[in-house]
Structure formats: C-alpha cells, structure tokens
mmCIF file of C-alpha atoms and ligand atoms in Angstrom:
data_model
loop_
_atom_site.group_PDB
_atom_site.id
_atom_site.type_symbol
_atom_site.label_atom_id
_atom_site.label_comp_id
_atom_site.label_asym_id
_atom_site.label_seq_id
_atom_site.Cartn_x
_atom_site.Cartn_y
_atom_site.Cartn_z
ATOM 1 C CA UNK A 1 -26.161 -28.674 -20.714
ATOM 2 C CA UNK A 2 -26.244 -27.388 -17.142
ATOM 3 C CA UNK A 3 -24.066 -30.214 -15.940
ATOM 4 C CA UNK A 4 -21.442 -29.719 -18.630
ATOM 5 C CA UNK A 5 -21.322 -25.947 -18.099
ATOM 6 C CA UNK A 6 -20.818 -26.362 -14.345
ATOM 7 C CA UNK A 7 -18.124 -28.957 -15.000
ATOM 8 C CA UNK A 8 -16.425 -26.605 -17.451
ATOM 9 C CA UNK A 9 -16.559 -23.732 -14.967
ATOM 10 C CA UNK A 10 -15.173 -25.919 -12.185
ATOM 11 C CA UNK A 11 -12.270 -26.983 -14.365
ATOM 12 C CA UNK A 12 -11.380 -23.830 -16.308
ATOM 13 C CA UNK A 13 -12.920 -21.046 -14.206
ATOM 14 C CA UNK A 14 -14.193 -19.332 -17.328
ATOM 15 C CA UNK A 15 -17.726 -18.848 -18.677
ATOM 16 C CA UNK A 16 -19.192 -16.420 -21.179
ATOM 17 C CA UNK A 17 -21.821 -14.039 -19.870
ATOM 18 C CA UNK A 18 -24.566 -16.109 -21.535
ATOM 19 C CA UNK A 19 -23.268 -19.315 -19.977
ATOM 20 C CA UNK A 20 -23.020 -17.676 -16.582
ATOM 21 C CA UNK A 21 -26.621 -16.449 -16.822
ATOM 22 C CA UNK A 22 -27.618 -20.042 -17.533
ATOM 23 C CA UNK A 23 -25.638 -21.488 -14.615
ATOM 24 C CA UNK A 24 -27.040 -18.857 -12.243
ATOM 25 C CA UNK A 25 -30.499 -20.358 -12.850
ATOM 26 C CA UNK A 26 -30.638 -24.075 -12.086
ATOM 27 C CA UNK A 27 -33.946 -25.587 -13.226
ATOM 28 C CA UNK A 28 -34.479 -28.016 -10.390
ATOM 29 C CA UNK A 29 -33.163 -29.179 -7.066
ATOM 30 C CA UNK A 30 -30.673 -31.537 -8.678
ATOM 31 C CA UNK A 31 -29.028 -28.838 -10.764
ATOM 32 C CA UNK A 32 -28.932 -26.494 -7.806
ATOM 33 C CA UNK A 33 -27.220 -29.083 -5.601
ATOM 34 C CA UNK A 34 -24.726 -29.822 -8.357
ATOM 35 C CA UNK A 35 -23.809 -26.136 -8.610
ATOM 36 C CA UNK A 36 -23.280 -25.895 -4.837
ATOM 37 C CA UNK A 37 -21.321 -29.131 -4.688
ATOM 38 C CA UNK A 38 -18.943 -28.076 -7.465
ATOM 39 C CA UNK A 39 -18.375 -24.672 -5.859
ATOM 40 C CA UNK A 40 -17.638 -26.406 -2.559
ATOM 41 C CA UNK A 41 -15.115 -28.658 -4.320
ATOM 42 C CA UNK A 42 -13.349 -25.717 -5.951
ATOM 43 C CA UNK A 43 -13.208 -23.958 -2.573
ATOM 44 C CA UNK A 44 -11.720 -27.099 -0.980
ATOM 45 C CA UNK A 45 -9.132 -27.520 -3.751
ATOM 46 C CA UNK A 46 -7.938 -23.905 -3.821
ATOM 47 C CA UNK A 47 -8.586 -22.629 -0.283
ATOM 48 C CA UNK A 48 -8.701 -25.790 1.815
ATOM 49 C CA UNK A 49 -10.773 -26.250 4.983
ATOM 50 C CA UNK A 50 -9.610 -23.047 6.639
ATOM 51 C CA UNK A 51 -12.104 -20.285 7.347
ATOM 52 C CA UNK A 52 -10.532 -16.868 7.890
ATOM 53 C CA UNK A 53 -11.983 -14.676 10.623
ATOM 54 C CA UNK A 54 -11.964 -10.884 10.374
ATOM 55 C CA UNK A 55 -12.999 -8.925 13.446
ATOM 56 C CA UNK A 56 -14.959 -5.882 12.368
ATOM 57 C CA UNK A 57 -15.133 -2.630 14.353
ATOM 58 C CA UNK A 58 -17.890 -0.306 13.149
ATOM 59 C CA UNK A 59 -16.261 2.802 14.561
ATOM 60 C CA UNK A 60 -18.596 5.522 13.221
ATOM 61 C CA UNK A 61 -22.132 5.328 11.844
ATOM 62 C CA UNK A 62 -22.054 8.926 10.630
ATOM 63 C CA UNK A 63 -22.394 9.095 6.863
ATOM 64 C CA UNK A 64 -22.466 11.997 4.431
ATOM 65 C CA UNK A 65 -23.769 9.869 1.549
ATOM 66 C CA UNK A 66 -27.347 9.000 0.766
ATOM 67 C CA UNK A 67 -27.302 5.544 -0.791
ATOM 68 C CA UNK A 68 -30.971 4.679 -1.306
ATOM 69 C CA UNK A 69 -30.735 1.244 0.336
ATOM 70 C CA UNK A 70 -28.744 2.023 3.473
ATOM 71 C CA UNK A 71 -29.968 2.776 6.990
ATOM 72 C CA UNK A 72 -26.887 4.908 7.699
ATOM 73 C CA UNK A 73 -27.697 7.359 4.878
ATOM 74 C CA UNK A 74 -27.410 10.972 5.986
ATOM 75 C CA UNK A 75 -31.093 11.701 5.403
ATOM 76 C CA UNK A 76 -32.146 9.063 7.928
ATOM 77 C CA UNK A 77 -32.709 11.266 10.957
ATOM 78 C CA UNK A 78 -34.104 8.441 13.064
ATOM 79 C CA UNK A 79 -30.743 6.988 13.952
ATOM 80 C CA UNK A 80 -28.624 7.675 16.996
ATOM 81 C CA UNK A 81 -25.222 8.649 15.551
ATOM 82 C CA UNK A 82 -21.903 7.848 17.206
ATOM 83 C CA UNK A 83 -18.144 7.987 16.802
ATOM 84 C CA UNK A 84 -16.199 5.591 19.007
ATOM 85 C CA UNK A 85 -13.333 7.390 20.774
ATOM 86 C CA UNK A 86 -9.871 6.305 19.692
ATOM 87 C CA UNK A 87 -9.005 4.645 23.009
ATOM 88 C CA UNK A 88 -12.114 2.470 22.814
ATOM 89 C CA UNK A 89 -11.312 1.460 19.254
ATOM 90 C CA UNK A 90 -7.825 0.431 20.349
ATOM 91 C CA UNK A 91 -9.260 -1.523 23.296
ATOM 92 C CA UNK A 92 -11.687 -3.324 21.002
ATOM 93 C CA UNK A 93 -8.828 -4.222 18.650
ATOM 94 C CA UNK A 94 -6.690 -5.478 21.544
ATOM 95 C CA UNK A 95 -9.623 -7.540 22.835
ATOM 96 C CA UNK A 96 -10.092 -9.078 19.400
ATOM 97 C CA UNK A 97 -6.387 -9.894 19.215
ATOM 98 C CA UNK A 98 -6.655 -11.715 22.549
ATOM 99 C CA UNK A 99 -9.551 -13.707 21.092
ATOM 100 C CA UNK A 100 -7.257 -14.833 18.269
ATOM 101 C CA UNK A 101 -8.257 -12.486 15.459
ATOM 102 C CA UNK A 102 -5.433 -11.855 12.981
ATOM 103 C CA UNK A 103 -7.309 -9.274 10.933
ATOM 104 C CA UNK A 104 -9.044 -6.148 12.198
ATOM 105 C CA UNK A 105 -11.515 -4.456 9.849
ATOM 106 C CA UNK A 106 -12.109 -0.755 10.508
ATOM 107 C CA UNK A 107 -15.449 0.198 8.982
ATOM 108 C CA UNK A 108 -17.507 3.397 9.062
ATOM 109 C CA UNK A 109 -19.887 5.521 7.061
ATOM 110 C CA UNK A 110 -18.310 8.207 4.875
ATOM 111 C CA UNK A 111 -17.436 10.509 7.744
ATOM 112 C CA UNK A 112 -15.060 13.342 6.853
ATOM 113 C CA UNK A 113 -14.425 14.098 10.536
ATOM 114 C CA UNK A 114 -11.910 11.288 10.140
ATOM 115 C CA UNK A 115 -9.157 13.156 8.362
ATOM 116 C CA UNK A 116 -6.241 11.131 7.048
ATOM 117 C CA UNK A 117 -4.290 12.188 10.158
ATOM 118 C CA UNK A 118 -6.947 10.909 12.548
ATOM 119 C CA UNK A 119 -7.352 7.585 10.760
ATOM 120 C CA UNK A 120 -3.604 7.119 10.354
ATOM 121 C CA UNK A 121 -3.145 7.616 14.078
ATOM 122 C CA UNK A 122 -5.572 4.753 14.781
ATOM 123 C CA UNK A 123 -3.978 2.525 12.131
ATOM 124 C CA UNK A 124 -0.447 3.162 13.426
ATOM 125 C CA UNK A 125 -1.361 2.492 17.032
ATOM 126 C CA UNK A 126 -3.062 -0.787 16.192
ATOM 127 C CA UNK A 127 -0.126 -1.913 14.048
ATOM 128 C CA UNK A 128 2.419 -0.903 16.691
ATOM 129 C CA UNK A 129 0.602 -2.686 19.475
ATOM 130 C CA UNK A 130 -0.747 -5.796 17.782
ATOM 131 C CA UNK A 131 0.452 -8.378 15.292
ATOM 132 C CA UNK A 132 -2.555 -8.085 12.972
ATOM 133 C CA UNK A 133 -3.473 -7.220 9.407
ATOM 134 C CA UNK A 134 -5.734 -4.189 8.933
ATOM 135 C CA UNK A 135 -8.555 -3.847 6.431
ATOM 136 C CA UNK A 136 -10.039 -0.399 5.920
ATOM 137 C CA UNK A 137 -13.591 0.137 4.779
ATOM 138 C CA UNK A 138 -14.311 3.853 4.921
ATOM 139 C CA UNK A 139 -15.546 4.589 1.410
ATOM 140 C CA UNK A 140 -14.392 6.991 -1.278
ATOM 141 C CA UNK A 141 -11.380 9.124 -0.381
ATOM 142 C CA UNK A 142 -8.650 10.910 -2.304
ATOM 143 C CA UNK A 143 -5.609 9.140 -3.763
ATOM 144 C CA UNK A 144 -3.457 10.982 -1.253
ATOM 145 C CA UNK A 145 -5.575 9.724 1.678
ATOM 146 C CA UNK A 146 -5.358 6.154 0.408
ATOM 147 C CA UNK A 147 -1.587 6.519 0.148
ATOM 148 C CA UNK A 148 -1.322 7.823 3.698
ATOM 149 C CA UNK A 149 -3.478 5.000 5.083
ATOM 150 C CA UNK A 150 -1.268 2.520 3.259
ATOM 151 C CA UNK A 151 1.916 4.112 4.610
ATOM 152 C CA UNK A 152 0.431 4.036 8.102
ATOM 153 C CA UNK A 153 0.092 0.271 7.790
ATOM 154 C CA UNK A 154 -3.278 -0.567 6.232
ATOM 155 C CA UNK A 155 -2.967 -3.852 4.338
ATOM 156 C CA UNK A 156 -6.311 -4.186 2.630
ATOM 157 C CA UNK A 157 -9.177 -2.036 1.458
ATOM 158 C CA UNK A 158 -12.800 -2.970 0.978
ATOM 159 C CA UNK A 159 -14.803 -0.819 -1.428
ATOM 160 C CA UNK A 160 -17.818 -2.665 -2.719
ATOM 161 C CA UNK A 161 -18.907 -1.742 -6.235
ATOM 162 C CA UNK A 162 -22.506 -2.542 -5.103
ATOM 163 C CA UNK A 163 -23.713 -3.198 -8.666
ATOM 164 C CA UNK A 164 -21.907 -3.367 -11.996
ATOM 165 C CA UNK A 165 -25.000 -2.016 -13.773
ATOM 166 C CA UNK A 166 -23.979 1.620 -14.301
ATOM 167 C CA UNK A 167 -27.546 2.925 -14.680
ATOM 168 C CA UNK A 168 -28.687 1.138 -11.513
ATOM 169 C CA UNK A 169 -25.575 2.373 -9.694
ATOM 170 C CA UNK A 170 -26.453 5.946 -10.611
ATOM 171 C CA UNK A 171 -30.068 5.539 -9.439
ATOM 172 C CA UNK A 172 -29.010 4.124 -6.065
ATOM 173 C CA UNK A 173 -26.191 6.573 -5.319
ATOM 174 C CA UNK A 174 -27.131 10.262 -5.532
ATOM 175 C CA UNK A 175 -24.117 12.368 -6.408
ATOM 176 C CA UNK A 176 -21.842 9.403 -7.043
ATOM 177 C CA UNK A 177 -20.614 7.724 -10.214
ATOM 178 C CA UNK A 178 -19.676 4.188 -11.150
ATOM 179 C CA UNK A 179 -16.643 5.546 -13.017
ATOM 180 C CA UNK A 180 -15.322 7.153 -9.840
ATOM 181 C CA UNK A 181 -15.875 3.879 -8.023
ATOM 182 C CA UNK A 182 -13.854 1.877 -10.553
ATOM 183 C CA UNK A 183 -11.007 4.353 -10.630
ATOM 184 C CA UNK A 184 -10.733 4.139 -6.848
ATOM 185 C CA UNK A 185 -10.524 0.359 -7.029
ATOM 186 C CA UNK A 186 -7.706 0.832 -9.532
ATOM 187 C CA UNK A 187 -5.903 3.356 -7.287
ATOM 188 C CA UNK A 188 -6.113 0.961 -4.363
ATOM 189 C CA UNK A 189 -4.534 -1.831 -6.408
ATOM 190 C CA UNK A 190 -1.823 0.521 -7.616
ATOM 191 C CA UNK A 191 -1.050 1.460 -4.004
ATOM 192 C CA UNK A 192 -0.455 -2.176 -3.162
ATOM 193 C CA UNK A 193 -3.563 -2.894 -1.148
ATOM 194 C CA UNK A 194 -5.241 -6.268 -1.230
ATOM 195 C CA UNK A 195 -8.530 -5.096 -2.666
ATOM 196 C CA UNK A 196 -12.071 -6.194 -1.968
ATOM 197 C CA UNK A 197 -15.086 -5.293 -4.090
ATOM 198 C CA UNK A 198 -18.552 -6.782 -3.944
ATOM 199 C CA UNK A 199 -22.213 -6.419 -4.747
ATOM 200 C CA UNK A 200 -25.646 -6.779 -3.286
ATOM 201 C CA UNK A 201 -28.072 -9.417 -4.563
ATOM 202 C CA UNK A 202 -31.755 -8.656 -5.099
ATOM 203 C CA UNK A 203 -31.607 -4.885 -5.567
ATOM 204 C CA UNK A 204 -34.775 -3.386 -7.070
ATOM 205 C CA UNK A 205 -34.551 -3.606 -10.855
ATOM 206 C CA UNK A 206 -31.472 -5.849 -10.792
ATOM 207 C CA UNK A 207 -31.524 -8.739 -13.293
ATOM 208 C CA UNK A 208 -29.733 -12.080 -13.481
ATOM 209 C CA UNK A 209 -27.675 -10.575 -16.309
ATOM 210 C CA UNK A 210 -26.597 -7.806 -13.906
ATOM 211 C CA UNK A 211 -25.458 -10.394 -11.379
ATOM 212 C CA UNK A 212 -23.478 -12.163 -14.102
ATOM 213 C CA UNK A 213 -21.860 -8.799 -14.846
ATOM 214 C CA UNK A 214 -21.018 -8.359 -11.151
ATOM 215 C CA UNK A 215 -19.119 -11.636 -11.117
ATOM 216 C CA UNK A 216 -17.395 -10.964 -14.447
ATOM 217 C CA UNK A 217 -16.501 -7.435 -13.320
ATOM 218 C CA UNK A 218 -14.788 -8.704 -10.182
ATOM 219 C CA UNK A 219 -13.026 -11.437 -12.141
ATOM 220 C CA UNK A 220 -11.756 -8.871 -14.645
ATOM 221 C CA UNK A 221 -10.603 -6.576 -11.834
ATOM 222 C CA UNK A 222 -8.817 -9.566 -10.303
ATOM 223 C CA UNK A 223 -10.021 -8.588 -6.821
ATOM 224 C CA UNK A 224 -8.637 -10.338 -3.768
ATOM 225 C CA UNK A 225 -11.993 -10.420 -2.005
ATOM 226 C CA UNK A 226 -15.600 -10.416 -3.192
ATOM 227 C CA UNK A 227 -18.197 -9.338 -0.605
ATOM 228 C CA UNK A 228 -21.499 -10.652 -1.909
ATOM 229 C CA UNK A 229 -24.614 -10.359 0.232
ATOM 230 C CA UNK A 230 -28.389 -10.014 -0.051
ATOM 231 C CA UNK A 231 -30.039 -6.601 -0.151
ATOM 232 C CA UNK A 232 -32.268 -6.314 2.934
ATOM 233 C CA UNK A 233 -34.791 -3.432 2.813
ATOM 234 C CA UNK A 234 -34.627 -0.906 5.649
ATOM 235 C CA UNK A 235 -37.868 0.857 6.649
ATOM 236 C CA UNK A 236 -36.302 4.294 7.090
ATOM 237 C CA UNK A 237 -34.946 4.454 3.540
ATOM 238 C CA UNK A 238 -36.530 5.132 0.128
ATOM 239 C CA UNK A 239 -36.292 1.389 -0.632
ATOM 240 C CA UNK A 240 -38.081 0.341 2.542
ATOM 241 C CA UNK A 241 -40.983 -1.212 0.651
ATOM 242 C CA UNK A 242 -38.882 -3.023 -1.952
ATOM 243 C CA UNK A 243 -38.467 -6.793 -1.770
ATOM 244 C CA UNK A 244 -34.986 -7.892 -0.807
ATOM 245 C CA UNK A 245 -32.603 -10.567 -2.038
ATOM 246 C CA UNK A 246 -33.336 -14.218 -1.249
ATOM 247 C CA UNK A 247 -31.038 -16.712 0.404
ATOM 248 C CA UNK A 248 -31.274 -19.034 -2.579
ATOM 249 C CA UNK A 249 -30.243 -16.450 -5.168
ATOM 250 C CA UNK A 250 -27.431 -15.191 -2.927
ATOM 251 C CA UNK A 251 -26.073 -18.738 -2.593
ATOM 252 C CA UNK A 252 -26.222 -19.233 -6.356
ATOM 253 C CA UNK A 253 -24.262 -16.020 -6.940
ATOM 254 C CA UNK A 254 -21.698 -17.060 -4.317
ATOM 255 C CA UNK A 255 -21.298 -20.494 -5.908
ATOM 256 C CA UNK A 256 -20.773 -18.997 -9.374
ATOM 257 C CA UNK A 257 -18.308 -16.471 -7.964
ATOM 258 C CA UNK A 258 -16.290 -19.330 -6.494
ATOM 259 C CA UNK A 259 -16.359 -21.300 -9.748
ATOM 260 C CA UNK A 260 -15.007 -18.348 -11.717
ATOM 261 C CA UNK A 261 -12.646 -16.944 -9.061
ATOM 262 C CA UNK A 262 -11.102 -19.975 -7.371
ATOM 263 C CA UNK A 263 -8.597 -18.028 -5.244
ATOM 264 C CA UNK A 264 -10.787 -15.125 -4.170
ATOM 265 C CA UNK A 265 -11.663 -14.627 -0.509
ATOM 266 C CA UNK A 266 -15.454 -14.968 -0.248
ATOM 267 C CA UNK A 267 -17.133 -13.979 3.010
ATOM 268 C CA UNK A 268 -20.250 -15.638 4.358
ATOM 269 C CA UNK A 269 -21.759 -12.259 5.181
ATOM 270 C CA UNK A 270 -23.606 -11.095 8.260
ATOM 271 C CA UNK A 271 -26.480 -10.239 5.906
ATOM 272 C CA UNK A 272 -26.796 -13.864 4.784
ATOM 273 C CA UNK A 273 -26.791 -14.828 8.476
ATOM 274 C CA UNK A 274 -29.633 -12.356 8.980
ATOM 275 C CA UNK A 275 -31.784 -14.014 6.280
ATOM 276 C CA UNK A 276 -31.552 -17.490 7.786
ATOM 277 C CA UNK A 277 -30.266 -18.947 11.106
ATOM 278 C CA UNK A 278 -27.853 -21.160 9.165
ATOM 279 C CA UNK A 279 -27.256 -18.752 6.298
ATOM 280 C CA UNK A 280 -23.553 -18.415 7.006
ATOM 281 C CA UNK A 281 -23.022 -22.183 7.233
ATOM 282 C CA UNK A 282 -24.841 -22.622 3.941
ATOM 283 C CA UNK A 283 -22.676 -19.936 2.329
ATOM 284 C CA UNK A 284 -19.528 -21.632 3.658
ATOM 285 C CA UNK A 285 -20.735 -24.801 1.958
ATOM 286 C CA UNK A 286 -21.187 -23.266 -1.458
ATOM 287 C CA UNK A 287 -17.939 -21.411 -1.897
ATOM 288 C CA UNK A 288 -17.362 -19.023 1.008
ATOM 289 C CA UNK A 289 -14.189 -19.182 3.138
ATOM 290 C CA UNK A 290 -14.308 -16.035 5.319
ATOM 291 C CA UNK A 291 -16.495 -14.854 8.222
ATOM 292 C CA UNK A 292 -16.469 -11.352 9.670
ATOM 293 C CA UNK A 293 -17.699 -11.432 13.277
ATOM 294 C CA UNK A 294 -18.612 -8.149 14.902
ATOM 295 C CA UNK A 295 -16.180 -6.872 17.546
ATOM 296 C CA UNK A 296 -17.741 -3.424 17.942
ATOM 297 C CA UNK A 297 -18.129 -2.549 21.642
ATOM 298 C CA UNK A 298 -21.633 -3.717 22.545
ATOM 299 C CA UNK A 299 -23.194 -0.389 23.424
ATOM 300 C CA UNK A 300 -22.687 0.977 19.900
ATOM 301 C CA UNK A 301 -23.752 -2.080 17.966
ATOM 302 C CA UNK A 302 -27.469 -1.607 17.574
ATOM 303 C CA UNK A 303 -26.894 1.817 16.034
ATOM 304 C CA UNK A 304 -24.856 0.481 13.110
ATOM 305 C CA UNK A 305 -28.151 -0.381 11.494
ATOM 306 C CA UNK A 306 -27.335 -0.680 7.785
ATOM 307 C CA UNK A 307 -30.369 -2.989 7.488
ATOM 308 C CA UNK A 308 -32.872 -4.241 10.104
ATOM 309 C CA UNK A 309 -32.626 -7.350 12.322
ATOM 310 C CA UNK A 310 -28.853 -7.572 11.996
ATOM 311 C CA UNK A 311 -27.548 -10.529 13.981
ATOM 312 C CA UNK A 312 -25.287 -10.285 17.035
ATOM 313 C CA UNK A 313 -26.374 -6.793 18.139
ATOM 314 C CA UNK A 314 -26.784 -8.000 21.721
ATOM 315 C CA UNK A 315 -23.745 -10.265 21.895
ATOM 316 C CA UNK A 316 -20.342 -9.568 23.400
ATOM 317 C CA UNK A 317 -17.278 -10.173 21.181
ATOM 318 C CA UNK A 318 -16.379 -13.263 23.262
ATOM 319 C CA UNK A 319 -19.796 -14.754 22.524
ATOM 320 C CA UNK A 320 -19.513 -14.251 18.777
ATOM 321 C CA UNK A 321 -16.020 -15.709 18.759
ATOM 322 C CA UNK A 322 -17.230 -18.892 20.448
ATOM 323 C CA UNK A 323 -20.406 -19.026 18.395
ATOM 324 C CA UNK A 324 -18.552 -18.780 15.124
ATOM 325 C CA UNK A 325 -15.983 -21.361 16.209
ATOM 326 C CA UNK A 326 -18.818 -23.826 16.899
ATOM 327 C CA UNK A 327 -20.521 -23.097 13.619
ATOM 328 C CA UNK A 328 -17.304 -23.646 11.665
ATOM 329 C CA UNK A 329 -16.526 -26.905 13.498
ATOM 330 C CA UNK A 330 -20.100 -28.115 13.037
ATOM 331 C CA UNK A 331 -19.618 -28.235 9.267
ATOM 332 C CA UNK A 332 -16.225 -29.911 9.483
ATOM 333 C CA UNK A 333 -14.156 -26.835 8.777
ATOM 334 C CA UNK A 334 -11.253 -25.213 10.631
ATOM 335 C CA UNK A 335 -10.474 -21.698 11.815
ATOM 336 C CA UNK A 336 -7.360 -20.376 10.083
ATOM 337 C CA UNK A 337 -4.446 -19.366 12.281
ATOM 338 C CA UNK A 338 -2.546 -17.194 9.792
ATOM 339 C CA UNK A 339 -3.225 -13.592 8.726
ATOM 340 C CA UNK A 340 -5.488 -14.693 5.936
ATOM 341 C CA UNK A 341 -3.799 -12.540 3.308
ATOM 342 C CA UNK A 342 -4.965 -12.804 -0.274
ATOM 343 C CA UNK A 343 -4.464 -16.277 -1.693
ATOM 344 C CA UNK A 344 -3.553 -14.535 -4.939
ATOM 345 C CA UNK A 345 -0.394 -12.971 -3.485
ATOM 346 C CA UNK A 346 1.427 -16.301 -3.575
ATOM 347 C CA UNK A 347 0.558 -16.646 -7.246
ATOM 348 C CA UNK A 348 1.356 -13.025 -8.160
ATOM 349 C CA UNK A 349 4.855 -12.902 -6.729
HETATM 350 N N1 5AD B 401 -28.957 -4.502 2.769
HETATM 351 C C1 5AD B 401 -27.826 -5.202 2.599
HETATM 352 N N2 5AD B 401 -26.604 -4.642 2.543
HETATM 353 C C2 5AD B 401 -26.534 -3.306 2.674
HETATM 354 N N3 5AD B 401 -25.483 -2.472 2.651
HETATM 355 C C3 5AD B 401 -25.940 -1.216 2.828
HETATM 356 N N4 5AD B 401 -27.279 -1.211 2.954
HETATM 357 C C4 5AD B 401 -27.676 -2.510 2.863
HETATM 358 C C5 5AD B 401 -28.926 -3.155 2.902
HETATM 359 N N5 5AD B 401 -30.065 -2.477 3.079
HETATM 360 C C6 5AD B 401 -24.115 -2.904 2.430
HETATM 361 C C7 5AD B 401 -23.514 -2.256 1.209
HETATM 362 C C8 5AD B 401 -22.393 -1.416 1.755
HETATM 363 C C9 5AD B 401 -22.131 -1.987 3.113
HETATM 364 C C10 5AD B 401 -21.670 -0.957 4.077
HETATM 365 O O1 5AD B 401 -23.348 -2.533 3.541
HETATM 366 O O2 5AD B 401 -23.014 -3.238 0.324
HETATM 367 O O3 5AD B 401 -21.225 -1.491 1.001
HETATM 368 FE FE1 SF4 B 402 -23.014 5.646 3.736
HETATM 369 FE FE2 SF4 B 402 -21.928 3.317 2.972
HETATM 370 FE FE3 SF4 B 402 -24.481 3.440 3.783
HETATM 371 FE FE4 SF4 B 402 -23.799 4.525 1.439
HETATM 372 S S1 SF4 B 402 -23.698 2.325 1.993
HETATM 373 S S2 SF4 B 402 -25.120 5.486 2.999
HETATM 374 S S3 SF4 B 402 -21.744 5.312 1.898
HETATM 375 S S4 SF4 B 402 -22.669 3.820 5.039
HETATM 376 FE FE1 FES B 403 -22.419 -13.357 16.978
HETATM 377 FE FE2 FES B 403 -23.155 -16.002 16.558
HETATM 378 S S1 FES B 403 -21.644 -14.790 15.522
HETATM 379 S S2 FES B 403 -23.736 -14.624 18.197
#
C-alpha cells in the first residue's frame, strides 16, 4: 500500500488527507528510503540539479509580536536588540552580489520603526544598484504597505503560515489570527508577488494530521515557495521546555511536500542544518532545491537568535558562500546562475 501510494503521488501529485497521513509515516527503513528517493526523483524531473541560493540579511531583530516559540519575541528581555543602518544593509547586499547571489532576502522581526517609506528606500537603492531579485520577510503589514514595497521593486514575499491548525495557531500567536494570515497571503498574490508560506515541524501539540493539512494548505494556495523547518525550543521563551521537531520527521514532511508540489521552491533550512551537521544535504536529497545562506554583517549575527545554536553565527559571508558551494557539489548538484524566480511563473503565463 505504501509503495503504491508513493508511486501515485510521484506521478499525479495528488493524495487525499488520509493517504498523505499514511505516507508521512513509513513503517520501516525501506519505506522511508522509498519516500525520499521518489521525492528526489520528482525534484530532479521538475527542478533539475540546480540549487538556488538566497542571501539573507537579518536587518532588525526588534519585534513587537510575542510568538510563543520565538527568541525574538518582544517579551524576551535577554536579547541585545539592533537595527542595521541603511548604509550597512546596502553594503551587505553589494557584498552578496559580488559573491554571486542573485536574490537578496530582507528579513526582520515585526518592527514598525520601518515605515513603508524607510523600507522602500532600502528596496529601491538595492534594485537601482544591483541586478538582483528581492524577497521581503517582514511580517504582517497593511495592503497599502505591501503595494508600496512591490512598487519599490520587491519581487517576492515570505510569510510563513507556521501551522494550518487554526486552534494551535491561536495558542502560539497572542493577538494574531489565522484568518488575517491567510488574507495577507491572498493580498500578496493579488499584488503580483511570488509568495512563500511555510510551517514548523514538531510544534507542541501538533499532529501528523496537522502536518498533512500544512502541505495541503500550501498546495491549495498554490504558493511559489514552502519554507518547512523543525521547531527548535528556545530557553528564553514559554516553549523552552518543549521537545522540538526531529530531523527525520522534517525530512518526511519535505519529501511529501515535494511529491505534492513538484514545482515549488523548497529550502533546505538553516534550522535543519542546526539539527544535524549534514541536515541541509539530507534535505536537498529528499526534495529541497534552495539554500538561504546568511549574509548579515558578522557583528549582528549572534543576536538574531530565533532559536539556539543557529549555524554560521561566527562565519563571514565569504565563508558561508564557499561552504555552501562545497556542500552542493559534494552531493552532485549545481549552484543556479539565474535569479531563481518561481518555477510556476513559466507555467502560469
Ligand atoms: N524554531 C524554529 N523556527 C522558528 N521560527 C521562529 N522561532 C523558531 C524556533 N524556535 C521561524 C518561524 C518564523 C521564522 C522567522 O523563524 O517559522 O516564521
Ligand atoms: Fe516576531 Fe517573527 Fe519571532 Fe513572531 S516569529 S516573535 S513575528 S520575529
Ligand atoms: Fe555558513 Fe557553512 S553555510 S559556514
């Protein structure tokens, strides 16, 4: 049964929720390897050998939200907060461009100091100076703000849905609602962004059925990118004593996501690299086709502590670039040389 369901998913990219729950839980090593192998084949057929690199600048760790799992939550007073001055952000972007990055990701906590004007100024200057795509990841904003960012030149927007279980979403996000999250994802699509969503794996109280819903939710939303990574407990948060997501379960979710969304961009996340020294390589071999190396200026890095023991906090951007190149070559893959736009755009237009 397992074998035929995986074969069906690999061919038709459709499963019912019940079937997906079944495929998410291989019974032995053989079934597990089959799942990973099929996901790797689908990735090869639809995305090829290319791995897309996105250089991420974590430009502010100030956050007005209080997500229960996150080290940047406003109530965590034991964190040195920073905002990187505009000139340094532009320098970091230029440095990344020289290292060959074709996408710059601008990420921060939900920091309202960054008005639309301030963010648009950064976006415009990067787009004027460098031939790169820009992904924004700055949380929930107004429709008008999203429109201004888009007009300033932002190409993509990453707003993870975190969990498709509405009750769990409400528990984890004081003062926020899953409805508001979904409508923002819809706005972003309407505004012509390439849209990324995504969820954490191994959240307290999360079930396999919830993870199936995460995958089906993103498939239904037809997202361009699905950021799936393990939850890693952070000591200075209310979930500090929870147990986190495992590498194995994260890989199974990634593999199923690839089977059902053959053209989606799937990052091998920094979080999966934090769980295991070869976590990112493993992810790239069960469906993933994107890596997001850190290009934040070194002196700020350790303070973007979403979860503990994050990799690369002591490395310079040059080091990570070389490191990631080696890792990609070591598994017989190639670094993409194009912008790495959504693979769905070609199909849509
Ligand atoms: N473990 C793993 N991922 C986390 N994130 C936040 N806190 C954690 C954690 N403890 C992720 C969320 C969020 C992004 C900024 O980081 O998915 O969208
Ligand atoms: Fe802020 Fe994002 Fe962390 Fe939530 S997950 S506390 S919005 S940085
Ligand atoms: Fe940063 Fe390997 S990617 S050191």
